[in-house]
Amino acid sequence: DGGITQSPKYLFRKEGQNVTLSCEQNLNHDAMYWYRQDPGQGLRLIYYSQIVNDFQKGDIAEGYSVSREKKESFPLTVTSAQKNPTAFYLCASSLVGQGSNQPQHFGDGTRLSIL
Amino acid sequence: QKEVEQNSGPLSVPEGAIASLNCTYSDRVSQSFFWYRQYSGKSPELIMSIYSNGDKEDGRFTAQLNKASQYVSLLIRDSQPSDSATYLCAPCSRGSTLGRLYFGRGTQLTVWP
């Protein structure tokens, strides 16, 4: 079955620690995205990537980093510079369309908390 | 920052009723509009997309778009308790080749038996 796999499902971070969230897709989608969702809030875009080895900052990129070495993978690192990392992190992917905008499809998410 | 406003919830309707979810957006160049359903503790699931003015029907769901008024809505007919979820409106603002989605805060819908 094609889909988007995020791991781990739950993650705990200690003070001063960097943690990496995994996102893998086998949908052959070119574009991948990372969002953050806080309780009662909409999704906010952290980073997105249209092609391998290229990515752009979203609205709240400070304290986060990404890489896109393979089409299938788009890991997100939450660095110690992110002072309020507790949130639900969602990875999404989509085709890149020329004539119309393609919908994004989401993984199951990772819940990150501070110890 | 592009704004997306959804009718404040929670919205509560009886089983079998029509649920009406509304959304306005600030970006006039938005071309595509998506509705996602998010159950509590789960990730968003795409349920409808609409690209041109007018109505689009898919089963019990109807999306309505009015670009001149910058308004999009979702109607759920014959509402079921399983429809109880938060519904997210997401207009897509097109960049050079890749559109960005901007999400509203969502409207929480409860369908009671």
CSV table of C-alpha atoms in Angstrom, one decimal, chain A:
chain,number,residue,atom,x,y,z
A,1,ASP,CA,0.0,0.0,0.0
A,2,GLY,CA,1.3,3.5,-0.9
A,3,GLY,CA,1.5,6.0,1.9
A,4,ILE,CA,3.4,8.3,4.2
A,5,THR,CA,5.1,6.8,7.2
A,6,GLN,CA,6.2,8.9,10.1
A,7,SER,CA,8.2,7.7,13.0
A,8,PRO,CA,8.3,7.6,15.9
A,9,LYS,CA,4.7,8.1,16.9
A,10,TYR,CA,5.7,9.6,20.3
A,11,LEU,CA,9.0,11.3,21.1
A,12,PHE,CA,10.4,13.0,24.2
A,13,ARG,CA,13.1,15.6,24.1
A,14,LYS,CA,15.5,16.5,26.9
A,15,GLU,CA,16.7,20.1,27.4
A,16,GLY,CA,19.5,20.9,25.0
A,17,GLN,CA,18.9,17.9,22.9
A,18,ASN,CA,18.3,17.7,19.1
A,19,VAL,CA,15.8,15.1,17.9
A,20,THR,CA,15.0,13.9,14.4
A,21,LEU,CA,11.5,13.0,13.1
A,22,SER,CA,11.4,10.6,10.2
A,23,CYS,CA,9.1,10.9,7.2
A,24,GLU,CA,9.1,8.4,4.3
A,25,GLN,CA,6.7,8.2,1.4
A,26,ASN,CA,6.3,5.7,-1.4
A,27,LEU,CA,3.7,7.6,-3.4
A,28,ASN,CA,6.3,8.9,-5.9
A,29,HIS,CA,5.4,12.5,-4.9
A,30,ASP,CA,7.9,15.2,-5.7
A,31,ALA,CA,6.9,17.6,-2.9
A,32,MET,CA,7.1,17.1,0.8
A,33,TYR,CA,6.1,19.3,3.7
A,34,TRP,CA,6.4,19.6,7.5
A,35,TYR,CA,3.7,21.2,9.6
A,36,ARG,CA,3.3,21.8,13.3
A,37,GLN,CA,-0.1,21.7,15.0
A,38,ASP,CA,-0.7,23.1,18.5
A,39,PRO,CA,-3.9,22.4,20.4
A,40,GLY,CA,-6.9,24.3,18.9
A,41,GLN,CA,-4.7,25.7,16.2
A,42,GLY,CA,-4.4,25.3,12.5
A,43,LEU,CA,-1.4,23.7,10.8
A,44,ARG,CA,1.6,25.9,10.4
A,45,LEU,CA,4.2,25.2,7.7
A,46,ILE,CA,7.8,24.6,8.9
A,47,TYR,CA,9.7,23.6,5.8
A,48,TYR,CA,8.8,22.3,2.3
A,49,SER,CA,10.7,20.7,-0.5
A,50,GLN,CA,9.8,20.5,-4.2
A,51,ILE,CA,12.8,18.4,-5.4
A,52,VAL,CA,15.7,16.5,-4.0
A,53,ASN,CA,18.5,18.6,-2.5
A,54,ASP,CA,16.3,21.7,-2.4
A,55,PHE,CA,14.0,23.0,0.3
A,56,GLN,CA,12.4,26.3,1.5
A,57,LYS,CA,11.5,27.8,4.8
A,58,GLY,CA,7.9,28.0,5.8
A,59,ASP,CA,6.4,30.4,8.3
A,60,ILE,CA,8.0,29.0,11.4
A,61,ALA,CA,11.4,27.5,10.4
A,62,GLU,CA,13.4,28.9,13.3
A,63,GLY,CA,14.8,26.1,15.5
A,64,TYR,CA,14.2,23.4,12.9
A,65,SER,CA,16.3,21.9,10.1
A,66,VAL,CA,15.6,19.5,7.2
A,67,SER,CA,17.3,17.6,4.5
A,68,ARG,CA,16.1,16.1,1.2
A,69,GLU,CA,18.8,13.6,0.0
A,70,LYS,CA,16.2,11.2,-1.4
A,71,LYS,CA,12.9,11.7,-3.1
A,72,GLU,CA,11.2,9.4,-0.6
A,73,SER,CA,12.6,10.9,2.6
A,74,PHE,CA,12.3,14.3,4.3
A,75,PRO,CA,13.5,14.1,7.9
A,76,LEU,CA,12.9,17.0,10.3
A,77,THR,CA,15.4,17.9,13.1
A,78,VAL,CA,14.1,19.8,16.1
A,79,THR,CA,17.1,21.6,17.5
A,80,SER,CA,17.8,22.8,21.0
A,81,ALA,CA,17.2,26.3,19.6
A,82,GLN,CA,13.4,25.5,19.4
A,83,LYS,CA,12.3,26.5,22.9
A,84,ASN,CA,8.8,25.4,22.7
A,85,PRO,CA,8.9,22.1,20.7
A,86,THR,CA,5.9,20.4,22.3
A,87,ALA,CA,3.4,19.9,19.4
A,88,PHE,CA,1.9,17.4,16.9
A,89,TYR,CA,4.2,17.3,13.9
A,90,LEU,CA,2.7,16.3,10.5
A,91,CYS,CA,4.5,15.3,7.3
A,92,ALA,CA,2.7,15.6,4.0
A,93,SER,CA,3.5,15.0,0.4
A,94,SER,CA,1.9,15.9,-3.0
A,95,LEU,CA,2.4,15.8,-6.7
A,96,VAL,CA,3.7,19.0,-8.3
A,97,GLY,CA,1.1,20.1,-10.9
A,98,GLN,CA,1.5,22.6,-13.7
A,99,GLY,CA,-2.1,23.3,-14.4
A,100,SER,CA,-3.7,22.9,-11.0
A,101,ASN,CA,-2.7,22.6,-7.4
A,102,GLN,CA,-2.4,19.1,-6.1
A,103,PRO,CA,-3.8,18.2,-2.7
A,104,GLN,CA,-1.5,17.2,0.1
A,105,HIS,CA,-1.7,13.9,1.9
A,106,PHE,CA,-0.6,13.4,5.4
A,107,GLY,CA,1.2,10.8,7.5
A,108,ASP,CA,-0.1,9.8,10.9
A,109,GLY,CA,2.0,12.4,12.8
A,110,THR,CA,4.6,12.4,15.6
A,111,ARG,CA,3.8,13.8,19.1
A,112,LEU,CA,6.8,15.5,20.6
A,113,SER,CA,7.0,16.5,24.3
A,114,ILE,CA,9.7,17.9,26.5
A,115,LEU,CA,10.9,15.8,29.4
